[in-house]
Short mmCIF file of C-alpha atoms and ligand atoms in Angstrom, two decimals:
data_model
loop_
_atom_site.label_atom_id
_atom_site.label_comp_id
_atom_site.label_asym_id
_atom_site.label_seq_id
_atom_site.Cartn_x
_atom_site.Cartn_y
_atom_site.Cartn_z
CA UNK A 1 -12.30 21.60 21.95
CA UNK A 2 -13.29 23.02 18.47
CA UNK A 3 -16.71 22.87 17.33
CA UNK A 4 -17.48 19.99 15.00
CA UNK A 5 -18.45 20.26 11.24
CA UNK A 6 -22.01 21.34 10.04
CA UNK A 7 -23.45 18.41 8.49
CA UNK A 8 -24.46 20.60 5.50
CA UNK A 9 -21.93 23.34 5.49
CA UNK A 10 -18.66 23.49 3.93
CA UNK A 11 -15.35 23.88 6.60
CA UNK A 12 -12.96 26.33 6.05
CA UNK A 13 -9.68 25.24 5.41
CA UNK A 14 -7.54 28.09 4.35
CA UNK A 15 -8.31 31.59 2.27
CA UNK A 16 -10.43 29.92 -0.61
CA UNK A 17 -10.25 26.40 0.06
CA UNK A 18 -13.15 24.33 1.84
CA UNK A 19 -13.32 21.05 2.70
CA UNK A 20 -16.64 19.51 1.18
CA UNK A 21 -16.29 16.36 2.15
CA UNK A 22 -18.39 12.99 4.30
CA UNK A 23 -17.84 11.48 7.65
CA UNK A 24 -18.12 7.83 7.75
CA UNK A 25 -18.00 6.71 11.40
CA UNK A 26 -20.26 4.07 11.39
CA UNK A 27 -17.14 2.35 9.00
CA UNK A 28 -15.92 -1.04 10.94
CA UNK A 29 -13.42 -2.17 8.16
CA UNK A 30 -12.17 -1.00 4.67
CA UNK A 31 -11.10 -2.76 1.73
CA UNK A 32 -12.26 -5.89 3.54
CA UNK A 33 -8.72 -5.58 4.91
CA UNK A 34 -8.78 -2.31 7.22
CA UNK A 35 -10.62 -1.92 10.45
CA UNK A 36 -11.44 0.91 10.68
CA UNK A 37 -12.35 1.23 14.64
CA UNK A 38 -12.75 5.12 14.34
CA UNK A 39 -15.04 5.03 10.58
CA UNK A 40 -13.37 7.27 8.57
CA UNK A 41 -13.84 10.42 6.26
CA UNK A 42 -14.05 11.03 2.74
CA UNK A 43 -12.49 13.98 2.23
CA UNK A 44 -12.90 16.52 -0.76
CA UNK A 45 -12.02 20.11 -1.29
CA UNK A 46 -13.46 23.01 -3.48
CA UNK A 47 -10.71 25.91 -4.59
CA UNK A 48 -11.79 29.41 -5.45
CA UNK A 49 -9.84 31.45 -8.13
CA UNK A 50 -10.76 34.45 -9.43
CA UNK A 51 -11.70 32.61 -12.52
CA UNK A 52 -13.27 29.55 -11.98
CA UNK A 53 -13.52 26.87 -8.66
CA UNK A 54 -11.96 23.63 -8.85
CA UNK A 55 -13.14 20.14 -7.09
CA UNK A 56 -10.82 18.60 -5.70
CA UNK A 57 -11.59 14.46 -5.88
CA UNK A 58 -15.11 13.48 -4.18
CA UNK A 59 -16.80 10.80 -2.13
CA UNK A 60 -18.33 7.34 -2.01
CA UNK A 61 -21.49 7.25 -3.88
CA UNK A 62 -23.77 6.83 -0.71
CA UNK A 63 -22.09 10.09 0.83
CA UNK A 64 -22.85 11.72 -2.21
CA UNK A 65 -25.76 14.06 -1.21
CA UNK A 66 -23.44 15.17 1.93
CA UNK A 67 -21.25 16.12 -0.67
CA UNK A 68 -23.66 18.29 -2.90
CA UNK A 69 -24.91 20.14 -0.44
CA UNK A 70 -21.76 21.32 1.11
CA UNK A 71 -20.49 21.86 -1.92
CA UNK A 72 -23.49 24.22 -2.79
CA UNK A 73 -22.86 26.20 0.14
CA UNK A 74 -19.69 27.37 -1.45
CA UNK A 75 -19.92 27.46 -5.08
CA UNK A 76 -22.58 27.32 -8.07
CA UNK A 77 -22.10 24.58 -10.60
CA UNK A 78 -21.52 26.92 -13.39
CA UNK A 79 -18.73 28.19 -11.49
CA UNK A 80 -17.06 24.93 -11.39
CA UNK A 81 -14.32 24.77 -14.33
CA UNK A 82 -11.91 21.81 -13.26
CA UNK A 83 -12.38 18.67 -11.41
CA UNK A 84 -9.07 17.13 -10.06
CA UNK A 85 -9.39 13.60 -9.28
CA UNK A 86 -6.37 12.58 -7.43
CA UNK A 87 -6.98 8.98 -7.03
CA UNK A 88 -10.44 7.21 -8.95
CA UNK A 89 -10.57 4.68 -6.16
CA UNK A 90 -14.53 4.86 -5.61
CA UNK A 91 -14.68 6.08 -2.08
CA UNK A 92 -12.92 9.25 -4.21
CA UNK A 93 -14.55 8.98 -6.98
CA UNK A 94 -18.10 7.59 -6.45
CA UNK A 95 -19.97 11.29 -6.85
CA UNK A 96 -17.96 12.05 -10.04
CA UNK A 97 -20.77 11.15 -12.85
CA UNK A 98 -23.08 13.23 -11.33
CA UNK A 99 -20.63 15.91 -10.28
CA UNK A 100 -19.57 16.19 -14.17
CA UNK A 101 -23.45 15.91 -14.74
CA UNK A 102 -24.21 18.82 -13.31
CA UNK A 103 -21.16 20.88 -13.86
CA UNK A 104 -20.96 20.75 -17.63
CA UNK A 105 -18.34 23.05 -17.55
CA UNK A 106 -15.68 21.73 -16.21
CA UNK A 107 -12.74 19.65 -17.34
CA UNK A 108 -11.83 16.35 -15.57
CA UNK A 109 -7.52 16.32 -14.39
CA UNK A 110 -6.69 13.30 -14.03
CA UNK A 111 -3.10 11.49 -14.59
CA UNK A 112 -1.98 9.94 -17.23
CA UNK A 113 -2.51 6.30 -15.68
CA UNK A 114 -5.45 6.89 -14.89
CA UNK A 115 -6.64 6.61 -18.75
CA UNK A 116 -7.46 2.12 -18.00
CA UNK A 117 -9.22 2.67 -15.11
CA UNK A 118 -11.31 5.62 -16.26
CA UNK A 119 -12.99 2.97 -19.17
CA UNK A 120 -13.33 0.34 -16.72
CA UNK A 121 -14.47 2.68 -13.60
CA UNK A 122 -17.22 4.60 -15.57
CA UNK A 123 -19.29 5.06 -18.65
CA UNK A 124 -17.25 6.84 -21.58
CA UNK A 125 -20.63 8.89 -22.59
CA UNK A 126 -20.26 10.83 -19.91
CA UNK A 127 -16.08 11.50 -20.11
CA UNK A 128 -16.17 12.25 -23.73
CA UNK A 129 -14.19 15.53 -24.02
CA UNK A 130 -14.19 16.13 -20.54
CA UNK A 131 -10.44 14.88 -19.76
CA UNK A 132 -7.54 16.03 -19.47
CA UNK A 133 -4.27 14.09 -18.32
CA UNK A 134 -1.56 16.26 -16.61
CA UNK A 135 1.71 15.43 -14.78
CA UNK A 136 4.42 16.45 -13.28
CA UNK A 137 4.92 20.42 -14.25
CA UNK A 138 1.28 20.88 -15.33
CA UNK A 139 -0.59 22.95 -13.92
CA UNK A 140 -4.45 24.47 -14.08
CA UNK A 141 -5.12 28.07 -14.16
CA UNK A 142 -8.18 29.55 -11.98
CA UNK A 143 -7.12 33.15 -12.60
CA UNK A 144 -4.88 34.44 -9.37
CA UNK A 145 -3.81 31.40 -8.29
CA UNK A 146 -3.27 27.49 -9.87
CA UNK A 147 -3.12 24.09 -9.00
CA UNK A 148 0.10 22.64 -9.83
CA UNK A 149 0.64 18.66 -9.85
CA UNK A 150 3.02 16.29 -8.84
CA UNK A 151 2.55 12.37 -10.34
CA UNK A 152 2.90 9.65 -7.31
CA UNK A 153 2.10 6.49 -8.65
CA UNK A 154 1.06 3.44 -6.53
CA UNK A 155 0.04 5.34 -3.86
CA UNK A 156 -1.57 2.80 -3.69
CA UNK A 157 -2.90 2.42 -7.02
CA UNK A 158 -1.17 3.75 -10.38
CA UNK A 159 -3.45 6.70 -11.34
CA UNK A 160 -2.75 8.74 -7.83
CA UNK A 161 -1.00 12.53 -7.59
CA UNK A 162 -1.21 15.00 -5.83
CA UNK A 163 -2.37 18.27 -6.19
CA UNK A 164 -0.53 21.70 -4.95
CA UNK A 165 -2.21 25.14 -4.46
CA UNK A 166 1.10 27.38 -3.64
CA UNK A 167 -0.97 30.47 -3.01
CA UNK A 168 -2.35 28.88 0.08
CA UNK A 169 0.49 26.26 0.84
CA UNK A 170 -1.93 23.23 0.65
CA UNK A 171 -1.19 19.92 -0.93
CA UNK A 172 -4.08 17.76 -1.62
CA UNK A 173 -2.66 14.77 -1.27
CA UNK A 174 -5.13 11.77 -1.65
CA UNK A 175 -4.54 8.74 0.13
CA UNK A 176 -1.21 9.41 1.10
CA UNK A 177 -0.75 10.98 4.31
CA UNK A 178 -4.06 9.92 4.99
CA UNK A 179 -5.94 7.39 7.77
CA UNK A 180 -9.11 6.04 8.91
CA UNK A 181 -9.97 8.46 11.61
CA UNK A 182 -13.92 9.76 11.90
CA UNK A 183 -14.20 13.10 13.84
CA UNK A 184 -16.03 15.86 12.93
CA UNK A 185 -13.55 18.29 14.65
CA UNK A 186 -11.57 17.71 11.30
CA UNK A 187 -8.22 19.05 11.92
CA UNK A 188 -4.83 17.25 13.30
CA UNK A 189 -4.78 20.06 16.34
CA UNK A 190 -8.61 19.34 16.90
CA UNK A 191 -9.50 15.76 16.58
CA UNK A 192 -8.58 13.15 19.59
CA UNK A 193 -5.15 11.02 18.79
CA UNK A 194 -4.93 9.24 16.07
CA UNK A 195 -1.25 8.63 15.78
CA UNK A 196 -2.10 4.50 15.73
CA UNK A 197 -4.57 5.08 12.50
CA UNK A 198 -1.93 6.96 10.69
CA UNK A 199 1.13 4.09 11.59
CA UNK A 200 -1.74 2.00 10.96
CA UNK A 201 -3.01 3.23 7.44
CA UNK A 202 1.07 2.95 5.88
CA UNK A 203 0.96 0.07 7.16
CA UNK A 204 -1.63 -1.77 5.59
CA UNK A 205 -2.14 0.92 2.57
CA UNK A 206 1.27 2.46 1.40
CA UNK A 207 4.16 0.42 2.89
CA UNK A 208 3.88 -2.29 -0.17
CA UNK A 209 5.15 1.16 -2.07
CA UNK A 210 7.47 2.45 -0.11
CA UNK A 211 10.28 2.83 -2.35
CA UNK A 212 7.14 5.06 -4.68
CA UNK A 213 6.29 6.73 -1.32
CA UNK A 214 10.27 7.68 -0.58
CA UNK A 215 9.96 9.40 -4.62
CA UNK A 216 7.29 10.86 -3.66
CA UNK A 217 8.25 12.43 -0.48
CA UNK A 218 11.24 13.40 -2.72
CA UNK A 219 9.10 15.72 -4.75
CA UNK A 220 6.89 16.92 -2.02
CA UNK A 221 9.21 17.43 0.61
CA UNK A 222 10.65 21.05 -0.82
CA UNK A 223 7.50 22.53 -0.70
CA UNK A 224 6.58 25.31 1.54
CA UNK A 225 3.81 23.06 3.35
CA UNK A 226 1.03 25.20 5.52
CA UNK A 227 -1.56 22.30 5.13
CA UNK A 228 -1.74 18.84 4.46
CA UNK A 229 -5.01 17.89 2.68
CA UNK A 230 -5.48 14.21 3.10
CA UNK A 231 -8.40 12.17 1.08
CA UNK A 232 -9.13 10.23 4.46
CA UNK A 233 -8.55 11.45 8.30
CA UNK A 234 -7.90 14.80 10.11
CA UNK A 235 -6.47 17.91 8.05
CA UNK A 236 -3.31 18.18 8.79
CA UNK A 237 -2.61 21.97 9.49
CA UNK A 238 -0.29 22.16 12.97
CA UNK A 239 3.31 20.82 12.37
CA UNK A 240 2.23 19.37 8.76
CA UNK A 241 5.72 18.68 8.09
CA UNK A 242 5.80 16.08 11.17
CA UNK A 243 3.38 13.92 8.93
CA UNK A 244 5.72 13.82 6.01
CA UNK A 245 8.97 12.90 8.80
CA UNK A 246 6.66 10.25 10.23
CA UNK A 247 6.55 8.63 6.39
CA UNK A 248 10.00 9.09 5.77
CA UNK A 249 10.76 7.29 8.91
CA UNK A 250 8.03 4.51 8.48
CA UNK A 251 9.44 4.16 4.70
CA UNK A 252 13.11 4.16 5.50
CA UNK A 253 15.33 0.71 4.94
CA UNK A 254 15.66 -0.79 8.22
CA UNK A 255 18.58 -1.04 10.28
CA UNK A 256 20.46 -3.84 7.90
CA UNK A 257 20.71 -1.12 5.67
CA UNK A 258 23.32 -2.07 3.09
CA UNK A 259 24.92 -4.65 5.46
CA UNK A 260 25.04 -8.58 4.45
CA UNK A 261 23.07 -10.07 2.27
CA UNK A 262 19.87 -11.77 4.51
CA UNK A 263 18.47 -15.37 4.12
CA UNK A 264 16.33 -16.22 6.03
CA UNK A 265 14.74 -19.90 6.82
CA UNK A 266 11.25 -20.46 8.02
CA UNK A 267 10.06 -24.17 9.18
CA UNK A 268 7.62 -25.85 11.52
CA UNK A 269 7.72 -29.15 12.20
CA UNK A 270 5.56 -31.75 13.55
CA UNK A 271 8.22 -35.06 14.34
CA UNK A 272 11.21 -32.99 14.00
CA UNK A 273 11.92 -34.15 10.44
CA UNK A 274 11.36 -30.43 8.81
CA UNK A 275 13.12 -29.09 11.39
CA UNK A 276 16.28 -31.08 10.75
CA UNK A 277 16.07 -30.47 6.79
CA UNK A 278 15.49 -26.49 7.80
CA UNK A 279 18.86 -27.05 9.72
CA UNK A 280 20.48 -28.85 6.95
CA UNK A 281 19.24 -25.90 4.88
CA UNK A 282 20.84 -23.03 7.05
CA UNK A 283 23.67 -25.22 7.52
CA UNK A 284 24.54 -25.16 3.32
CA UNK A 285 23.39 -21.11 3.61
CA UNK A 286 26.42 -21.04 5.80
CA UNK A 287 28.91 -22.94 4.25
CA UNK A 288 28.28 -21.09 0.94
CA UNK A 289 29.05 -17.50 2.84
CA UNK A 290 32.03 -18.12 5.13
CA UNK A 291 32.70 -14.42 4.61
CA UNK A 292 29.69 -12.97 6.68
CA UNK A 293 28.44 -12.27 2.97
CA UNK A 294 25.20 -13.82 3.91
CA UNK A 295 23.10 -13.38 7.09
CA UNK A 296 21.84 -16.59 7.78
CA UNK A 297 18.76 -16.81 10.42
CA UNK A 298 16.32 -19.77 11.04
CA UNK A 299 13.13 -19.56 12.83
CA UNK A 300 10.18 -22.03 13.86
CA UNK A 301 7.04 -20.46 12.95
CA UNK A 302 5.62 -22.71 15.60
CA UNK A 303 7.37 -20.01 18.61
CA UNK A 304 6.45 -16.87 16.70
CA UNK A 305 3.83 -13.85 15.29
CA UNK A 306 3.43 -13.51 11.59
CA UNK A 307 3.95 -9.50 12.16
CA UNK A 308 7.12 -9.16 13.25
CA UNK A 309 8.26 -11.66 11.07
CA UNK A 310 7.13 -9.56 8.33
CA UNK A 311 9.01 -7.37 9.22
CA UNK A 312 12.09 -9.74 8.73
CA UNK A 313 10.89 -10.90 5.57
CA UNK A 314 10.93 -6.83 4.25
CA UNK A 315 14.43 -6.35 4.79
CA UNK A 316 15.40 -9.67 3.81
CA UNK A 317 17.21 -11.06 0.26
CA UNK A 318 15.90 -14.71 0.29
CA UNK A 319 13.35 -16.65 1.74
CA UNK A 320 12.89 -20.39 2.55
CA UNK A 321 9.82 -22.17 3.82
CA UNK A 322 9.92 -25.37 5.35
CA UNK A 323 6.42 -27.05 6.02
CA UNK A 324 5.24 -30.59 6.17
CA UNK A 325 2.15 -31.79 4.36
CA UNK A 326 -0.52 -33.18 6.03
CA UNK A 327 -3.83 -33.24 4.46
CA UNK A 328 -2.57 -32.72 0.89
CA UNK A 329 -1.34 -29.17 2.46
CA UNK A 330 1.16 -26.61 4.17
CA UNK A 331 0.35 -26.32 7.86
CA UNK A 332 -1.82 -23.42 8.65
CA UNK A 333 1.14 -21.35 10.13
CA UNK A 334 3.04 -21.18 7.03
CA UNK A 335 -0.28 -19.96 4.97
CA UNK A 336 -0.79 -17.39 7.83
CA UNK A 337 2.58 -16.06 7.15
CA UNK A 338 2.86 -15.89 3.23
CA UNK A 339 -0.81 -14.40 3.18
CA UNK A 340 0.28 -11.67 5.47
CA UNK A 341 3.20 -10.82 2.55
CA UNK A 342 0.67 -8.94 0.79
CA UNK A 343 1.73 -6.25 3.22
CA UNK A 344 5.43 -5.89 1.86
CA UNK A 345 7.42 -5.84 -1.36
CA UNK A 346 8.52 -9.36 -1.37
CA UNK A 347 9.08 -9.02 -5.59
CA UNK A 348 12.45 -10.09 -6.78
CA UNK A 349 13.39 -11.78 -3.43
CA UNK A 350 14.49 -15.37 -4.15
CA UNK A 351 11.98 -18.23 -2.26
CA UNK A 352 12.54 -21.65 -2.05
CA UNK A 353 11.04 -24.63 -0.41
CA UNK A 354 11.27 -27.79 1.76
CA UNK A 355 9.30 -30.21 3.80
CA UNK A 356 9.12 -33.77 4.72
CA UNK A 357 5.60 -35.88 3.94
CA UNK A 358 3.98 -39.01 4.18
CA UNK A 359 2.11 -39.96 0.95
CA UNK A 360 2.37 -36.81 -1.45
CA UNK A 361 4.25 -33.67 0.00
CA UNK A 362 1.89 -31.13 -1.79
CA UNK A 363 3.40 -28.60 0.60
CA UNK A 364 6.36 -28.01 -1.34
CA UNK A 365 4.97 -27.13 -4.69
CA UNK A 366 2.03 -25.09 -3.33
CA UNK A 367 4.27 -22.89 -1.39
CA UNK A 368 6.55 -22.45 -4.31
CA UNK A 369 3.67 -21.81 -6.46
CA UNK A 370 2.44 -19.19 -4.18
CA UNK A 371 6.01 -17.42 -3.50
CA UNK A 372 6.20 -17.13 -7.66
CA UNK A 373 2.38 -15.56 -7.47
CA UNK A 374 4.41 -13.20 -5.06
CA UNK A 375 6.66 -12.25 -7.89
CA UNK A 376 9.41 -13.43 -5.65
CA UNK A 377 11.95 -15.89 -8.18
CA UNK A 378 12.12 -19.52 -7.29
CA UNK A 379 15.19 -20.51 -9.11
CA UNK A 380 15.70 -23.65 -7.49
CA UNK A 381 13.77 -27.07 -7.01
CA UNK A 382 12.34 -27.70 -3.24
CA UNK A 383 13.32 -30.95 -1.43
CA UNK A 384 10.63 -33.21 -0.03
CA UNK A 385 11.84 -35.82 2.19
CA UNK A 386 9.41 -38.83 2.46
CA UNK A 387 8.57 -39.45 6.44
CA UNK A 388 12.44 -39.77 8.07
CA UNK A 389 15.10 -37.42 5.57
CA UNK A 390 17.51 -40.28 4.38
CA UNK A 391 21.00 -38.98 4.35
CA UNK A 392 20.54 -37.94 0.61
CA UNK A 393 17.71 -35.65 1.25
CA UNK A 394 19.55 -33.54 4.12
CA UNK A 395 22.29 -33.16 1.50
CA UNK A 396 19.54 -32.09 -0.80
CA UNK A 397 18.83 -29.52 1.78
CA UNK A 398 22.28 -28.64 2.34
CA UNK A 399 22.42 -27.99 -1.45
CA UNK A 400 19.40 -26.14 -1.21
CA UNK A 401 20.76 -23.78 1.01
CA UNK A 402 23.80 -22.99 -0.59
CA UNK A 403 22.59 -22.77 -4.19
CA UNK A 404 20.09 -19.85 -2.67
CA UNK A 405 22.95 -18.27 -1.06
CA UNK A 406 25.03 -18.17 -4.55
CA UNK A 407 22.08 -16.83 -5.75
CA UNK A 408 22.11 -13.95 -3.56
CA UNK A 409 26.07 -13.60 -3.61
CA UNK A 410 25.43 -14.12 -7.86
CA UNK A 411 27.90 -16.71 -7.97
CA UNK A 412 25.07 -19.47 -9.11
CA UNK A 413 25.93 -21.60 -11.67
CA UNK A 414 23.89 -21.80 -14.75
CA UNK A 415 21.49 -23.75 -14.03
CA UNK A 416 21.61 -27.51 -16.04
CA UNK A 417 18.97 -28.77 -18.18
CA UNK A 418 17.83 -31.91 -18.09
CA UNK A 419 17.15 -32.87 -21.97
CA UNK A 420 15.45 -36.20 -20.77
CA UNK A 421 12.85 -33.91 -18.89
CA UNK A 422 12.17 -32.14 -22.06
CA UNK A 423 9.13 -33.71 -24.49
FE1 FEO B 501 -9.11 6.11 -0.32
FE2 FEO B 501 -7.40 4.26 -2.37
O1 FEO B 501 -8.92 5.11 -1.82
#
């Protein structure tokens, strides 16, 4: 076992490069929306040239005197001539006022979206003439060797990039390639397993991006990789190139891949009335897509786990809820599902809805009102069915169905206007 990290000296990464970063174990959950059952670290590097050191990002405020002392055992502030910030999420970017406080020397590189949250992040007194936005094919000099960058947005948040030092085959790579994993043995060949915090991480962090994480693994993928400089986890310096296969296999299309079009038709159902009308539903899907054009799948949400219908709902084209109202609301189940689609692209899909009620069927609109706040399209009215679905309303369902499959199959037609509706 390797010895763990000083808690006031700088690591060693690689010939000029030390990691200057905080451990965090105590850290239960993250972002309100992580746990984090290991803590985590905050990592940040320092990079000697023969003209200058750069920081590379820095910590959450309260790690911040962690931070200055390790970074004084490797460099003098007056030394310091470029901060990179890859990412100005606080936990990165909480020391930064004081780090440009006391290195008055240096220039700030951040991207170019990072110019927003910069004014709302921190006070413009202390940026004024300090920054400098660079992209793809810039690059910052520090004499024999240079940090080039590469722009990744929405990994996970616009502003983040990453940062390449050739001359020692590291890429500082923020939050991507990253995880919640605490131990002060700090590299990937040193550190106990922590293969389920990196799954874990994409999950929850990058996978809403993974078409921007597939681009970026597009630009990083060439590169002669040694190390793997993550802003959160173990460094990854044996078989770094496994971590970038891992995200190219946790990012890829799933097995559909471009096979039929998929629709697919939630319900649960207390009296078996929103169960029929889902039925009715799949039933029109069907008959619109005689070809196999459309997959058509139904489930009851009342026999299954919002996770791996998720992952359904990823690799699907359309989605239809069908919920009854009771209480002026959608049953708990089908909230527990559509919360959990904050985990996966859902925008552009097409969503409609369905339900049966007994005084005001709420359920409908609120679920199509949350599917549009998903930035999926709701072309299409729901069908509510008071108590017992009259023969009219499972036609309405039947309709429903089939107009969504057109949709997908772009064969809708124009949709009518009702003049009388108009003021
Ligand atoms: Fe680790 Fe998005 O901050």
């Amino acid at each position: 076992m390797s010895a763990a990290a000083d808690l006031d000296r700088a690591v060693s990464v690689a010939p000029g490069v030390h990691w200057i970063g905080a451990f965090d174990p105590d850290l239960r959950n993250f972002d309100i929306i992580l746990r984090t059952a290991n803590g985590t670290s905050y990592n940040a590097y320092a990079v000697r040239g023969s003209h200058g050191v750069a920081i590379i990002d820095t910590v959450k405020l309260n790690f911040s005197e962690t931070f200055f002392r390790r970074l004084e055992s490797v460099a003098d502030y007056d030394e310091i001539t470029t901060i990179v910030l890859n990412h100005l999420e606080p936990d990165h970017s909480g020391a930064l006022p004081e780090l440009l406080r006391r290195a008055p020397g240096a220039s700030l590189l951040v991207s170019p979206q990072a110019r927003l949250m910069l004014q709302g992040l921190f006070d413009p007194s202390a940026l004024e003439g300090r920054v400098v936005f660079v992209g793809s094919g810039d690059s910052a000099d520090l004499g024999d060797r240079q940090l080039e960058f590469f722009n990744t947005p929405y990994l996970h948040w616009p502003d983040t990039q990453c940062t390449w030092l050739a001359a020692a085959g590291v890429l500082f790579s923020a939050d991507f390639l990253g995880c919640h994993f605490c131990d002060t043995r700090l590299f990937n060949d040193a550190v106990g397993d922590f293969r389920f915090s990196f799954d874990y991480y994409y999950r929850h962090i990058m996978r809403p991006f993974r078409a921007y994480v597939r681009t970026a693994l597009d630009l990083i993928e060439s590169l002669p990789l040694q190390i793997i400089a993550p802003g959160h986890g173990p460094i990854l310096r044996q078989d770094p190139r496994d971590y970038v296969c891992r995200y190219r296999a946790l990012s890829a299309p799933g097995l559909h891949g471009a096979g039929p079009k998929t629709l697919l038709v939630f319900y649960i159902s207390a009296y078996g009335a929103t169960r029929r009308m889902a039925e009715a539903v799949a039933a029109g899907a069907e008959s619109a897509a005689s070809g196999g054009e459309v997959r058509v799948s139904l489930y009851d949400l009342e026999g299954g786990h919002a996770q791996p219908f998720v992952d359904l709902i990823e690799e699907a084209d359309a989605l239809v809820f069908g919920s009854p109202t009771i209480n002026g609301d959608a049953v708990k189940p089908v909230w527990d599902l559509l919360s959990s689609l904050t985990m996966v692209d859902v925008k552009g899909k097409i969503g409609a809805a369905f339900g049966s009620y007994g005084w005001s069927g709420e359920a409908v609109p609120m679920i199509e009102d949350r599917l549009r706040r998903l930035k999926l399209r709701v072309p299409l009215s729901g069908v509510k069915a008071r108590l017992t679905p009259t023969v009219d309303d499972f036609t309405a369902c039947h309709d429903l169905g089939h107009q969504v499959a057109l949709h997908l199959l772009g064969r809708a037609s124009p949709r009518a206007i009702d003049m009388a509706s108009l003021d």
